Every structure is written in structure tokens, then in C-alpha cells.
Amino acid sequence: KMVDPTLAEMGKNLNEAMKMLEDNQRKVEEENEKKYARKDIPGPLQGSGQDMVSILQLVQNLMHGEEEEEASQAYRLQNVGEQGHMALLGHSLAAYISVLDRERLRKLTTRILSDTTLWLCRLFRYENGSAYYHEDDRQGLLKICRLVIHTRYEDYTVEGFNVLCAKQPVIYISSAARTGLGQALCNQLGLPLSCMCHVPCNTMFGSQHQMDVALLDRVIKDDVESGKLPLLLVANAGTPGAGHTDKLGRLKELCEQYNMWLHVEGVNLATLALGYVSSSVLAATKCDSMTLTLGSWLGLPAVPAVTLYRHEDPSLSLAAGLTSSQPVEKLRALPLWLSLQYLGHDGIVERIKHASQLSQRLLENLKNLDYIKTSVEDELSSPVVVFKFFREYSNRDQASHAAQASTIQHSIISNERHIYDTLNQWLGEQLAQLVPASGVDVVELEDEGTCVRFSPLMTSAVLGTEIQDVDQLVDCLKMKIPVLTSTLQLREEFEQEVRRTVGLLYIEDLSWPGLGVVRYNCHSNGENDDKQDKELEKINTELLKKLNELESDLTFSLGPEFGGQKNCVYIGMVTEDLDVSELVETIAATGREIEENSRLLENMTEVVRKGIQEAQLQLQKANEERLLEEGLLRQIPVVGSVLNWFSPFQASPKGRTFNLTAGSLESTESTYVLKAQGTGTTPPPTPTSSLAKQRLPGQKIFKRSLRSSDAFSETSSVSHCDDLEKMDQRPSTLSPGPLETEKTEEQKEVAQATKTDAEDIHSDKLPHDCTKAEEQDSQR
């Protein structure tokens, strides 16, 4: 039974608040309200204040607003669980404990700090260590650097930077470390960037992400000979990119040789809590300090990071800021103190073990997949799996590449790597979208390019990743590999087809994850560039619209929003049954059709304009002729009406019609004579694609038939031709029946009539018949 009523009320209010904030199914009171409502505009504080429920409701609306981009954060809140509630309760308790009297506060904070430090040192096998709790995970390394400066420079407290100028300190950091870590340390310590030395990784032997120990030894010797002071080395137990671990044992020996401080950080430090630990990671327990990020490993929100270190002088630790005499500073460990007790030793180990099992499950499945290359240092215990889509070259391809010139070969290799980076970027985005619970992301590695990373220690506790999520990730990967291989194979064929097709221009865009980019170039008529560009944009826009209207599995688009080419058609990922030649010819034919229709419309507009001008001239000329025929007297108003009454004037109608096909004005006299309007010449047919292939039932456009169906169609076509030949030979070998006899007589009569007509054409009857017809027309 809880004695303090304030603590009981605090826990009750926290439970109610978390239930309200985590209720994502609560409906918004006014769903049809505008996006920028009056309630979103900040106003003055209410004089009487608001109750707790109203304030929490406002917080919930801000957290789970109408924007879809907040959905991921809401999903993470659902997986916080009760252990997360304990961490949040720790922040509330820290504020409440801070109001106690000084003596009670000192005793309580000392107990919390000592308990948490002891638990963490035993859990992660770091004997006789002290702990510094900090919000920013880089803050611990910064305090360690200050501690080492105070230790190595005895007069630093009095002289300050003067002692640093006499003997410049050097901090060594791996080139595979976090981006911007070295610059952040120099800025916070007030040191020039020349004090930071980036050590390259191995390029000849071993892992491509491990620090080169031999090179580091030579660099340190050169710095010592030049009068510099090697101060600190930052190593990785799990690089931020690939999760590789440096050779910590050899690095520790090197640091002892030059009296340097060794600091280790990385996600692989979490495996120190497991029963079996690899020797490479176990060597981290002998380092001088390490930084642990328990919040992401255990799924605990708002818990501080911890830096464990060993140092004998507490005064220097106090000067460096690793310890504080203020009891309130020690309360930072309270959320972690509560969470560790709630989870217990078994709960902590189980969470870390579960994340490692997820990595091993994915790694075992990736070994059985073709065209997937993994970058894993230790396959038995690595909690980070990095993989990429990559297709090995055959021996013949390697020989052809080796036979090329070095410059051309370098360009080809660079282009191929760029293409693979683009495809793997697309693959990572697709997997993250299809299986969001897996937590995969895309990472850029210096030597291997773009890869897909699966790091469950950083994501599984928050996202709630399970074994079935890993299996679903593998299934999605199996579906995407054939699409990637087909697209990679058909890219070159598509480029060749486009380059040999008149009217199409191939646009090389290595950053586009798809079949390729094509542009239809209209024929130039000597027009200015602006008008031609507008015409080109109009044709390609209409071409994109026409292609999207086709019933195909391909995706046609304008390309990426930023960085894409203008006036182009971007074709997405394809499958192996794509008929590239049909696709290219359809694009060219559709472009020509759009261009000719555009030209026809422009020509028709010009013809109509000229026809109107000519019609105006002919109407003016006809009015003048009418005045001459009628005479001047008929134009006078009164006299003309009287004269027309006594002697009506009958003029023949002289109308005009405009023929759009011929583009000329014609007389309407034939219309009045025949009482019908002539049809004129036949308009030209609309151009269409010449590839109108016969398709099987259910087969979409741009799809090739499978080999079995092709063989079946060839066999059936040959047998059909044989049947036709037999039918042609059948009348000559068989005796005709009654029906055949009737057809033969009918054919004879038709042939005789055709012969008679031909003889009449060449005889003298034709002029006589024509003369007789003319006489009948004149009499009529």
C-alpha cells in the first residue's frame, strides 16, 4: 500500500494520460473542419485556466493530427508498452523528488545512481566502472575528451589553451564513424580541425569497414616525431553503416604503447549482455570508456545514454563534468533505474537476444537467394545485416571488360555502380514500404555503394518486429529480384532500339530506377528555339498521356520531381516478358501520330485563314459585278423598288463552298444542279502503329508469349498452311460433286461476262454510246 498520496495520484494521472494519448481510434469531434481552423491559431491564455482532460485532448490532437506523416510516430507510441510508462513516470518522479529537503535528496540520488551504475556494469561486463548519464549520445565522448585533456596536461586548469599550443593534441577517429562526429568534438572543445585525424579503413586485407591498425601505428609515430601528443582513439564496435567491429584487442595494445585513451561505441556493444559474445566484441570490456544507447536497444523512450569509464581521480572527473555535486543532475538516471527494475535481467537479455535472432533469420534466408550480396563481418553473432542486389559477371563478360581501354573500362564500371546504386535505392524503399515493421533503411557505404540495412537492435523494440515480419521481408525480396534482373538486362536492349529508331532520342539518366528515358523529337522547320521547345513539350506530354491509356503493366511518368530531364517519358521497372521492339515502335508511332495530327491542325488553321481572306475578296468582286448587272437606277431606294416591280431582275445564284480537304473555294453550281452536295476527295487516313500483333486471350500489350506458347503457335501455323495447300489441291484430284458443278457454271458465266465487257471497251461501241448519252442529256 502506497503511503505517499502524491505518488499515488501521480501514478494514477500518468495512467489516465497515457491511455488518452495512446487511443488512436478516438474520432475527431469536427472531421469536416477546414485545415486551418480557428483552434489552430494560437490565442491568449484563458483567465480561468483549463482542466487536465482538455489539455491532454489538445496534446492528442497535436500528436495525431490529420497529417499522414504523423502516422509513424503514432505507431511507435502504440509499441511503448508498460516498460515505457515506467520511463515516463521517472521524469515525473524526478520533478517531484527535486522538491525534497537537501539531505533526503542527497541520499535518494546517491542510491539511484549507485544502483543503476552497478547494474549496467554487471550487465555489460564492465568491471569497476563509473557512469555518466547524458541526453545527447555525443555528450559522453565530449566529457571523456575533456577528462583526457585534464589528465595529460597537468597545467591545463591554470594555463588553458597555452599548454595545448605548446604540444598540439591529436584525436584519432575512424573514417567509418558517424558523419560529423569529429567536427562536433572540435567545435565543443575549442580545438582546430587539424587536431582531428581520420584513420582510413582496410583496403587490401580484412574488412573494408575496420580501422587499418598498421596505418594508424605509422600515423601515430609521425605525430609523435613532429611534436604532437596522441590523446584519444575512438573505435567502433559496430560501425554506423555496416555494423563492423574494429580490431579492439590490437587497438588496445597500441593505445597502451602510446599512453592513449581508447573509447568504444556502437550497436554491437549490446551483445555483451548475452551468454555468448564474440571475441572481437568482448575485447571492448578492456577499453577505457564506452557509450551505451539503451533507449533504442530496449525500446525505452526518453531514457538517457550512458557512458561507462574507468578513472581513479574523482577531482579530474568533476573538472571534466563527468560527475556533479548537484543532486538534481544525478536524477537523470531515475527513468533508467525504474525501467531496468521493471524489465529485470532476463527481460533485458531477452530483448537483445530477440533482435540478434531476427538478424540471423534474415541472414540465413539471404544465403539462398541469387543476386543478393551481403556485407556481414561475423555471420554467427552480427546483429546488423547489410545486403544489396548485385549481379556477378560471367567469364566472357570479364574478358570483354578487360580487353577494353582503361579509361573506357573505368567509365563503364562507374556507370554500372551508379545503376546498381539506383536499383538498390529503389529496392530499399520498396521493402520499407511493403514491410514497415521490419525497419529496413537505405545506407550509403564508401566502398560498396548503396545498400539495404536491417538493424533490429535499433528498431525492433520500438516497431515490435517479429519473425513473421522477417519472413515477409524475404518474400517481398524474392518478388523484387526478378524485376530487378529483367530491368537490368533489358536496359541495354532498350537503349539500342531507341537509338536506331528515327524520331526518338535516348536520354541517359543513371539515377532513374527503371527501363530508361526516351524523348520524341519533332522535325525542325527552322522555327525559333522557344516555339520548338513548346511544341516538343506539347507532343511529349500528349505522348505520355496516350501511353498511360494503354492496357499495359508498365508505368510511364515525367520522372522524379527534382533533378529529372524535361520533356521526357520515364519508363519504370519491367518484367522479362517485355517486348522491347514493340514498345519502342509503339512510342515512335504514337509520337508520329501526335505530331502529324498537330501539323494537320496547324495547316488546316492556315488554310482556313487563307480561305476566309479569299472568300472576302470574291464576295467583294461579286458585289461589284452585281452592281454592273443591275445598273445604277436599281441602286436608288425608291426608283429601284419601282423598277424591280415593273421589270424584275433575275440573277443566277453564285454561291461558294470551302473544301477543307482541298483547301480551296469551289462553286455551288453543281449543288443546285444535282440537288446534293459533293463528297470531294477522301481525307488521308490517320497514321497508326504498324505493330498490331495478334495476342492471346488475356495477354496485355508489350508482352511476349512464353516459349511454350510460341512453339505452339508456330506448329499450329505450319499445320494450317499444310491444310490450305491440301484444300487447293483437292478439286484437281477429286471428282466434282453437284454443289461444285453449280459453282463452276457460275464462275464460267462471270468469266464470260467479264470477257464481253473487256471486248466492248476496246470496240467502237464506246464512242457511239457516249454520243447517244450526250444527246439524251441535251434533249432532257
Coordinates of N, CA and C in Angstrom, one line a residue, residues 128 130 146-148 150-154 157 261 309-323:
N128 N 34.4 -2.4 -12.3 CA 34.9 -1.3 -11.6 C 34.8 0.0 -12.5
S130 N 32.6 3.6 -13.7 CA 31.7 4.7 -13.3 C 30.8 5.0 -14.5
R146 N 37.5 15.8 -22.5 CA 38.0 16.8 -21.5 C 38.7 16.2 -20.3
L147 N 38.2 15.0 -19.9 CA 38.9 14.3 -18.9 C 40.3 13.9 -19.3
V148 N 40.5 13.4 -20.5 CA 41.8 13.1 -21.0 C 42.7 14.3 -21.1
H150 N 42.5 17.0 -19.3 CA 42.9 17.3 -17.9 C 44.0 16.4 -17.4
T151 N 43.9 15.1 -17.8 CA 44.8 14.1 -17.3 C 46.2 14.3 -17.9
R152 N 46.3 14.5 -19.2 CA 47.5 14.5 -19.9 C 48.2 15.9 -19.8
Y153 N 47.5 17.0 -19.7 CA 48.0 18.3 -19.5 C 47.8 18.7 -18.0
E154 N 48.9 18.6 -17.2 CA 48.7 18.9 -15.8 C 48.4 20.4 -15.5
T157 N 44.3 23.3 -16.2 CA 43.4 24.1 -15.4 C 43.9 25.5 -15.2
W261 N 44.0 7.1 -24.7 CA 42.7 6.6 -24.2 C 42.0 6.0 -25.3
Y309 N 33.1 4.4 -17.8 CA 34.5 4.8 -17.9 C 35.2 4.3 -16.6
R310 N 36.5 4.3 -16.7 CA 37.4 3.9 -15.6 C 38.4 5.1 -15.4
H311 N 38.4 5.6 -14.1 CA 39.4 6.7 -13.8 C 39.5 6.8 -12.3
E312 N 40.7 7.0 -11.8 CA 41.0 6.9 -10.4 C 40.8 8.2 -9.7
D313 N 41.0 9.3 -10.4 CA 41.0 10.6 -9.8 C 39.6 11.2 -9.9
P314 N 38.8 11.3 -8.8 CA 37.4 11.9 -8.9 C 37.5 13.4 -9.1
S315 N 38.5 14.1 -8.7 CA 38.6 15.5 -8.9 C 38.7 15.9 -10.4
L316 N 39.4 15.1 -11.1 CA 39.5 15.3 -12.6 C 38.2 15.0 -13.3
S317 N 37.5 14.0 -12.8 CA 36.2 13.7 -13.3 C 35.2 14.8 -13.0
L318 N 35.3 15.4 -11.9 CA 34.5 16.5 -11.6 C 34.8 17.7 -12.4
A319 N 36.1 17.9 -12.7 CA 36.5 19.1 -13.5 C 36.1 18.9 -15.0
A320 N 36.1 17.6 -15.4 CA 35.6 17.4 -16.8 C 34.1 17.4 -16.9
G321 N 33.4 17.3 -15.9 CA 31.9 17.3 -15.9 C 31.3 16.0 -15.9
L322 N 32.1 14.9 -15.7 CA 31.5 13.6 -15.7 C 30.7 13.3 -14.4
T323 N 31.1 14.0 -13.3 CA 30.3 13.9 -12.1 C 29.9 15.3 -11.7

